[in-house]
Short mmCIF file of C-alpha atoms and ligand atoms in Angstrom, two decimals:
data_model
loop_
_atom_site.label_atom_id
_atom_site.label_comp_id
_atom_site.label_asym_id
_atom_site.label_seq_id
_atom_site.Cartn_x
_atom_site.Cartn_y
_atom_site.Cartn_z
CA UNK A 30 0.00 0.00 0.00
CA UNK A 31 1.25 3.46 -0.90
CA UNK A 32 0.50 6.66 0.99
CA UNK A 33 -0.14 10.16 -0.36
CA UNK A 34 -0.33 13.56 1.28
CA UNK A 35 -3.74 15.26 1.39
CA UNK A 36 -1.93 18.04 -0.52
CA UNK A 37 -0.67 15.73 -3.24
CA UNK A 38 2.93 14.76 -2.31
CA UNK A 39 3.95 11.13 -2.50
CA UNK A 40 3.77 8.27 -2.85
CA UNK A 41 5.68 7.06 0.22
CA UNK A 42 5.72 3.68 1.94
CA UNK A 43 3.91 3.06 5.23
CA UNK A 44 7.28 2.94 6.97
CA UNK A 45 8.17 6.44 5.73
CA UNK A 46 4.71 7.81 6.51
CA UNK A 47 5.12 6.56 10.09
CA UNK A 48 8.66 7.95 10.35
CA UNK A 49 7.81 11.36 8.89
CA UNK A 50 4.52 11.91 10.72
CA UNK A 51 3.60 14.85 8.52
CA UNK A 52 4.17 15.05 4.75
CA UNK A 53 6.87 17.30 3.31
CA UNK A 54 4.23 19.57 1.73
CA UNK A 55 2.53 20.11 5.12
CA UNK A 56 -0.34 17.75 4.33
CA UNK A 57 -1.39 14.58 6.16
CA UNK A 58 -0.78 11.08 4.89
CA UNK A 59 -3.64 8.85 3.75
CA UNK A 60 -3.51 5.44 2.06
CA UNK A 61 -3.99 5.60 -1.72
CA UNK A 62 -7.30 3.78 -1.26
CA UNK A 63 -9.21 2.21 1.62
CA UNK A 64 -9.76 -1.55 1.49
CA UNK A 65 -13.43 -2.66 1.53
CA UNK A 66 -14.65 -5.52 3.68
CA UNK A 67 -17.84 -7.57 3.91
CA UNK A 68 -18.98 -8.23 7.46
CA UNK A 69 -18.47 -11.99 7.08
CA UNK A 70 -14.79 -11.42 6.27
CA UNK A 71 -14.43 -11.16 10.07
CA UNK A 72 -16.19 -14.45 10.87
CA UNK A 73 -14.17 -16.25 13.51
CA UNK A 74 -12.22 -13.13 14.53
CA UNK A 75 -13.28 -12.95 18.18
CA UNK A 76 -10.61 -10.71 19.72
CA UNK A 77 -9.43 -7.19 18.93
CA UNK A 78 -5.97 -8.36 17.77
CA UNK A 79 -7.66 -10.89 15.44
CA UNK A 80 -10.02 -8.25 13.98
CA UNK A 81 -7.13 -5.79 13.76
CA UNK A 82 -4.93 -8.23 11.85
CA UNK A 83 -7.58 -8.63 9.14
CA UNK A 84 -8.46 -4.92 9.05
CA UNK A 85 -4.91 -3.57 9.04
CA UNK A 86 -3.32 -6.28 6.91
CA UNK A 87 -3.86 -4.38 3.61
CA UNK A 88 -2.30 -1.20 5.06
CA UNK A 89 0.87 -3.16 5.84
CA UNK A 90 1.17 -4.79 2.41
CA UNK A 91 4.79 -4.37 1.21
CA UNK A 92 5.82 -2.74 4.50
CA UNK A 93 8.96 -3.98 6.21
CA UNK A 94 6.70 -4.29 9.27
CA UNK A 95 4.28 -6.76 7.66
CA UNK A 96 5.83 -9.90 9.20
CA UNK A 97 5.73 -8.18 12.61
CA UNK A 98 2.09 -7.03 12.49
CA UNK A 99 0.80 -9.82 14.71
CA UNK A 100 3.36 -9.09 17.43
CA UNK A 101 2.82 -5.32 17.11
CA UNK A 102 -0.90 -5.86 17.71
CA UNK A 103 -0.32 -8.12 20.68
CA UNK A 104 1.91 -5.44 22.20
CA UNK A 105 -0.67 -2.71 21.48
CA UNK A 106 -3.69 -4.53 22.88
CA UNK A 107 -2.16 -5.60 26.16
CA UNK A 108 -5.32 -4.35 27.93
CA UNK A 109 -9.03 -5.07 27.32
CA UNK A 110 -11.46 -2.71 25.48
CA UNK A 111 -14.92 -3.89 26.52
CA UNK A 112 -18.24 -2.29 25.56
CA UNK A 113 -20.34 -2.23 28.73
CA UNK A 114 -24.15 -2.03 28.55
CA UNK A 115 -25.50 0.97 30.45
CA UNK A 116 -28.65 0.50 32.53
CA UNK A 117 -30.89 2.81 30.50
CA UNK A 118 -34.45 1.48 30.25
CA UNK A 119 -35.65 0.83 26.74
CA UNK A 120 -32.34 1.80 25.10
CA UNK A 121 -29.47 -0.40 24.02
CA UNK A 122 -26.60 1.94 24.93
CA UNK A 123 -23.06 0.85 25.72
CA UNK A 124 -19.93 2.62 26.86
CA UNK A 125 -16.83 1.67 24.88
CA UNK A 126 -14.25 1.55 27.66
CA UNK A 127 -11.13 2.97 26.06
CA UNK A 128 -9.53 3.78 29.39
CA UNK A 129 -7.81 0.56 30.48
CA UNK A 130 -4.35 1.48 29.17
CA UNK A 131 -1.36 2.71 31.20
CA UNK A 132 -2.34 6.42 31.19
CA UNK A 133 -6.14 5.89 31.20
CA UNK A 134 -6.54 7.76 27.88
CA UNK A 135 -7.76 6.14 24.64
CA UNK A 136 -4.54 7.50 23.19
CA UNK A 137 -2.66 4.59 24.76
CA UNK A 138 -3.89 2.48 21.81
CA UNK A 139 -2.52 4.76 19.09
CA UNK A 140 0.62 5.72 20.99
CA UNK A 141 1.41 2.11 21.89
CA UNK A 142 0.96 0.98 18.28
CA UNK A 143 3.10 3.80 16.91
CA UNK A 144 5.86 3.09 19.45
CA UNK A 145 5.74 -0.62 18.62
CA UNK A 146 6.11 0.20 14.89
CA UNK A 147 8.79 2.88 15.18
CA UNK A 148 10.93 0.91 17.61
CA UNK A 149 11.11 -1.81 14.94
CA UNK A 150 11.96 0.67 12.17
CA UNK A 151 14.35 2.82 14.18
CA UNK A 152 16.23 2.48 17.45
CA UNK A 153 19.75 3.67 16.57
CA UNK A 154 21.04 5.15 19.85
CA UNK A 155 23.72 7.16 18.00
CA UNK A 156 21.17 8.76 15.68
CA UNK A 157 17.89 8.87 17.61
CA UNK A 158 14.51 9.82 16.20
CA UNK A 159 12.94 12.78 18.03
CA UNK A 160 9.18 12.61 18.48
CA UNK A 161 7.70 16.10 18.88
CA UNK A 162 4.32 16.17 20.58
CA UNK A 163 1.92 19.01 21.25
CA UNK A 164 -0.61 18.11 23.92
CA UNK A 165 -3.71 19.63 25.45
CA UNK A 166 -3.37 17.15 28.30
CA UNK A 167 -3.71 13.48 27.43
CA UNK A 168 -1.64 12.88 24.29
CA UNK A 169 1.68 13.82 25.85
CA UNK A 170 1.31 11.37 28.72
CA UNK A 171 0.24 8.50 26.48
CA UNK A 172 3.09 9.12 24.03
CA UNK A 173 5.64 9.53 26.83
CA UNK A 174 4.48 6.28 28.44
CA UNK A 175 4.66 4.43 25.12
CA UNK A 176 8.18 5.65 24.23
CA UNK A 177 9.65 5.83 27.74
CA UNK A 178 13.05 4.07 27.86
CA UNK A 179 12.85 2.93 24.22
CA UNK A 180 16.42 2.99 22.89
CA UNK A 181 17.08 5.31 19.95
CA UNK A 182 13.91 7.36 20.57
CA UNK A 183 13.58 10.75 22.17
CA UNK A 184 10.28 12.46 23.02
CA UNK A 185 9.80 16.21 23.44
CA UNK A 186 6.36 17.17 24.77
CA UNK A 187 5.00 20.73 24.59
CA UNK A 188 2.05 21.49 26.87
CA UNK A 189 0.18 24.69 27.74
CA UNK A 190 1.23 25.92 31.17
CA UNK A 191 -1.69 26.11 33.62
CA UNK A 192 -4.15 24.45 31.24
CA UNK A 193 -3.65 20.81 32.15
CA UNK A 194 -4.86 19.11 35.32
CA UNK A 195 -2.49 18.26 38.17
CA UNK A 196 -2.64 14.57 37.28
CA UNK A 197 -1.95 15.30 33.63
CA UNK A 198 1.02 17.51 34.59
CA UNK A 199 2.39 14.59 36.61
CA UNK A 200 1.83 12.15 33.72
CA UNK A 201 3.73 14.55 31.45
CA UNK A 202 6.77 14.99 33.65
CA UNK A 203 7.42 11.67 35.42
CA UNK A 204 9.49 9.82 32.78
CA UNK A 205 13.09 8.86 32.10
CA UNK A 206 15.86 10.80 30.40
CA UNK A 207 14.59 10.18 26.88
CA UNK A 208 11.42 12.22 27.58
CA UNK A 209 11.67 16.02 27.84
CA UNK A 210 8.51 17.96 28.79
CA UNK A 211 8.29 21.70 28.14
CA UNK A 212 5.67 24.11 29.53
CA UNK A 213 4.59 26.66 26.93
CA UNK A 214 3.13 30.05 27.85
CA UNK A 215 0.10 29.75 25.61
CA UNK A 216 -2.66 27.41 24.46
CA UNK A 217 -2.63 23.98 22.84
CA UNK A 218 -2.87 25.67 19.45
CA UNK A 219 0.35 27.56 20.22
CA UNK A 220 2.03 24.26 21.12
CA UNK A 221 0.75 22.68 17.91
CA UNK A 222 1.94 25.67 15.86
CA UNK A 223 5.42 25.36 17.41
CA UNK A 224 5.57 21.67 16.54
CA UNK A 225 4.35 22.23 12.99
CA UNK A 226 6.80 25.12 12.57
CA UNK A 227 9.75 23.05 13.81
CA UNK A 228 8.84 20.16 11.54
CA UNK A 229 8.39 22.46 8.54
CA UNK A 230 11.96 23.78 9.08
CA UNK A 231 13.72 21.23 6.91
CA UNK A 232 17.18 22.03 8.25
CA UNK A 233 16.18 21.66 11.89
CA UNK A 234 14.00 18.68 11.09
CA UNK A 235 16.82 16.80 9.36
CA UNK A 236 19.32 17.59 12.10
CA UNK A 237 17.11 16.26 14.89
CA UNK A 238 15.20 13.67 12.82
CA UNK A 239 11.82 14.99 13.94
CA UNK A 240 8.70 12.90 13.78
CA UNK A 241 5.21 13.37 15.17
CA UNK A 242 3.08 11.24 17.44
CA UNK A 243 0.06 13.54 17.34
CA UNK A 244 -2.96 12.27 15.47
CA UNK A 245 -1.47 13.89 12.37
CA UNK A 246 0.56 10.63 12.26
CA UNK A 247 -1.39 7.95 10.37
CA UNK A 248 0.11 5.44 12.82
CA UNK A 249 -2.18 6.78 15.54
CA UNK A 250 -5.35 6.48 13.45
CA UNK A 251 -4.97 3.00 11.95
CA UNK A 252 -5.09 1.16 15.29
CA UNK A 253 -7.93 3.39 16.53
CA UNK A 254 -10.17 2.17 13.71
CA UNK A 255 -9.86 -1.37 15.08
CA UNK A 256 -11.87 -0.81 18.26
CA UNK A 257 -14.74 0.58 16.21
CA UNK A 258 -14.49 -2.45 13.93
CA UNK A 259 -14.43 -4.91 16.83
CA UNK A 260 -17.22 -3.28 18.86
CA UNK A 261 -19.49 -2.72 15.84
CA UNK A 262 -19.08 -6.35 14.74
CA UNK A 263 -19.98 -7.55 18.23
CA UNK A 264 -23.05 -5.35 18.38
CA UNK A 265 -24.11 -6.31 14.86
CA UNK A 266 -23.77 -10.04 15.56
CA UNK A 267 -25.77 -9.68 18.78
CA UNK A 268 -28.61 -7.47 17.49
CA UNK A 269 -28.53 -7.33 13.70
CA UNK A 270 -28.29 -3.51 13.95
CA UNK A 271 -25.48 -1.18 13.04
CA UNK A 272 -24.52 0.73 16.19
CA UNK A 273 -24.12 4.50 16.11
CA UNK A 274 -21.24 6.20 17.92
CA UNK A 275 -21.09 9.44 19.87
CA UNK A 276 -17.44 10.50 19.92
CA UNK A 277 -15.92 13.22 22.11
CA UNK A 278 -13.95 15.26 19.59
CA UNK A 279 -10.97 17.60 19.79
CA UNK A 280 -8.35 17.22 17.06
CA UNK A 281 -10.75 14.87 15.23
CA UNK A 282 -8.43 11.85 15.26
CA UNK A 283 -10.64 9.39 17.10
CA UNK A 284 -13.75 10.32 15.11
CA UNK A 285 -11.83 10.13 11.83
CA UNK A 286 -10.76 6.59 12.73
CA UNK A 287 -14.45 5.68 13.16
CA UNK A 288 -15.41 7.22 9.81
CA UNK A 289 -12.53 5.33 8.20
CA UNK A 290 -13.86 2.04 9.65
CA UNK A 291 -17.34 2.83 8.31
CA UNK A 292 -15.92 3.64 4.86
CA UNK A 293 -14.19 0.25 4.91
CA UNK A 294 -17.55 -1.49 5.22
CA UNK A 295 -17.77 -2.12 8.97
CA UNK A 296 -21.37 -2.21 10.27
CA UNK A 297 -21.38 1.29 11.74
CA UNK A 298 -24.51 3.48 11.79
CA UNK A 299 -24.71 7.20 12.58
CA UNK A 300 -21.54 8.91 13.81
CA UNK A 301 -22.04 11.96 16.02
CA UNK A 302 -19.18 14.29 16.88
CA UNK A 303 -19.49 15.76 20.37
CA UNK A 304 -17.40 18.86 20.99
CA UNK A 305 -17.21 21.25 23.90
CA UNK A 306 -17.59 25.03 23.49
CA UNK A 307 -14.89 24.95 20.79
CA UNK A 308 -17.32 25.21 17.91
CA UNK A 309 -15.08 25.28 14.83
CA UNK A 310 -16.53 22.06 13.37
CA UNK A 311 -20.12 22.81 14.42
CA UNK A 312 -19.94 26.22 12.78
CA UNK A 313 -18.41 24.73 9.63
CA UNK A 314 -21.34 22.32 9.27
CA UNK A 315 -23.76 25.19 9.82
CA UNK A 316 -22.20 27.95 7.70
CA UNK A 317 -20.12 25.82 5.26
CA UNK A 318 -17.14 28.05 6.02
CA UNK A 319 -14.01 26.59 7.61
CA UNK A 320 -12.82 29.14 10.15
CA UNK A 321 -10.14 27.79 12.51
CA UNK A 322 -9.74 30.00 15.57
CA UNK A 323 -7.99 30.21 18.94
CA UNK A 324 -9.17 27.51 21.35
CA UNK A 325 -11.35 28.25 24.38
CA UNK A 326 -10.43 26.77 27.73
CA UNK A 327 -13.10 24.37 29.06
CA UNK A 328 -13.41 21.63 31.69
CA UNK A 329 -12.55 19.04 29.01
CA UNK A 330 -9.02 20.24 28.27
CA UNK A 331 -8.21 17.29 25.98
CA UNK A 332 -10.89 18.61 23.61
CA UNK A 333 -9.84 22.27 23.65
CA UNK A 334 -8.89 22.52 19.99
CA UNK A 335 -9.76 25.46 17.77
CA UNK A 336 -8.08 24.19 14.59
CA UNK A 337 -8.68 20.42 14.42
CA UNK A 338 -5.89 18.97 12.27
CA UNK A 339 -7.75 15.94 10.99
CA UNK A 340 -10.45 18.00 9.28
CA UNK A 341 -8.01 18.09 6.37
CA UNK A 342 -8.18 14.29 6.19
CA UNK A 343 -11.95 14.19 6.60
CA UNK A 344 -12.50 16.70 3.79
CA UNK A 345 -10.10 14.76 1.57
CA UNK A 346 -11.76 11.40 2.27
CA UNK A 347 -15.46 12.35 2.48
CA UNK A 348 -15.98 15.87 1.13
CA UNK A 349 -16.73 19.44 2.12
CA UNK A 350 -19.22 20.57 4.76
CA UNK A 351 -22.32 20.14 2.58
CA UNK A 352 -21.42 16.45 2.17
CA UNK A 353 -20.00 15.98 5.66
CA UNK A 354 -23.09 17.22 7.44
CA UNK A 355 -25.19 14.65 5.59
CA UNK A 356 -22.94 11.89 6.90
CA UNK A 357 -22.05 13.05 10.40
CA UNK A 358 -23.97 14.56 13.28
CA UNK A 359 -22.50 17.21 15.54
CA UNK A 360 -23.33 18.45 19.02
CA UNK A 361 -21.49 21.21 20.86
CA UNK A 362 -21.85 21.02 24.65
CA UNK A 363 -21.01 23.77 27.14
CA UNK A 364 -19.37 23.18 30.51
CA UNK A 365 -22.72 23.75 32.24
C1 PLP B 1 -7.78 13.22 23.13
C2 PLP B 1 -9.06 13.20 23.80
C3 PLP B 1 -10.22 13.63 23.14
C4 PLP B 1 -10.18 14.19 21.73
O1 PLP B 1 -9.82 13.22 20.79
P1 PLP B 1 -9.37 13.66 19.30
O2 PLP B 1 -8.90 12.42 18.65
O3 PLP B 1 -8.31 14.68 19.46
O4 PLP B 1 -10.61 14.23 18.66
C5 PLP B 1 -11.42 13.56 23.81
N1 PLP B 1 -11.49 13.11 25.08
C6 PLP B 1 -10.40 12.68 25.74
C7 PLP B 1 -10.54 12.21 27.15
C8 PLP B 1 -9.16 12.70 25.13
O5 PLP B 1 -8.07 12.27 25.79
#
């Protein structure tokens, strides 16, 4: 499988897309086409690693990592991801428990997978890869945990001073020498702009061998599509209905992974994006104008994003707002 930038550059191999994180032209990598599956292609796949091996196999075709995929998935899914029925009378509603990983964020799945891939591709202690991460709270901890003490890998985390919780601050700063955490006087968007700026500086980027572990890296999104695949297949086998998903949304990585699974033929019904007071996506669906803006600080700091990166992927894969709003719901919720 070959990968192209949303802005046209490419093709590159999966291995290079994972290494680079962001494309040279500033766009985001996507596979040249999405594989399509029938539901019965997953007959007999009863665990997430088994579903993931079938779903992700085509993305790893011709990658140097292909023979390792099974072991990479075992490493990634070292914790369970159950869907637990909620006691709501007359409604079949479940909570997809994405919080059983080491830092209690769903990002442990994507970060663990990316670390498992990159540590197989890289790992030269004399010429380390430097993962640059902007975080609004949860990403930095998950990435730091996944790369902590991995030889030949350095992590530099940028987080907005005073805008993460005490526990998040601890999770950002408690690691070994290969993880450096920097407080930035500003918002998440400022951190993200610094990371993008550093990576766009080709001289600096080559010298330090920068890569990204934000959800701009396709290596975060591929494994995230597998828990939608697994949980939708379970629900579909049990009830005959395609489950809908309500997805808390910030940088739009987790929701994009769900849309990707649906596009690949998984039995997924309505997808509803739930944002906090950061209304960039909601306003786009309403006015058809894409107007990124500074983020507002809310109680849900991990969702305080005013310029969601993965909208570029969503527009490339599905279409502009007039098409998107036919295919996705959106709800913006205030702190109250
Ligand atoms: C990261 C995060 C989100 C936002 O996810 P995106 O993929 O950035 O849209 C929402 N809730 C929690 C708890 C998170 O950690």
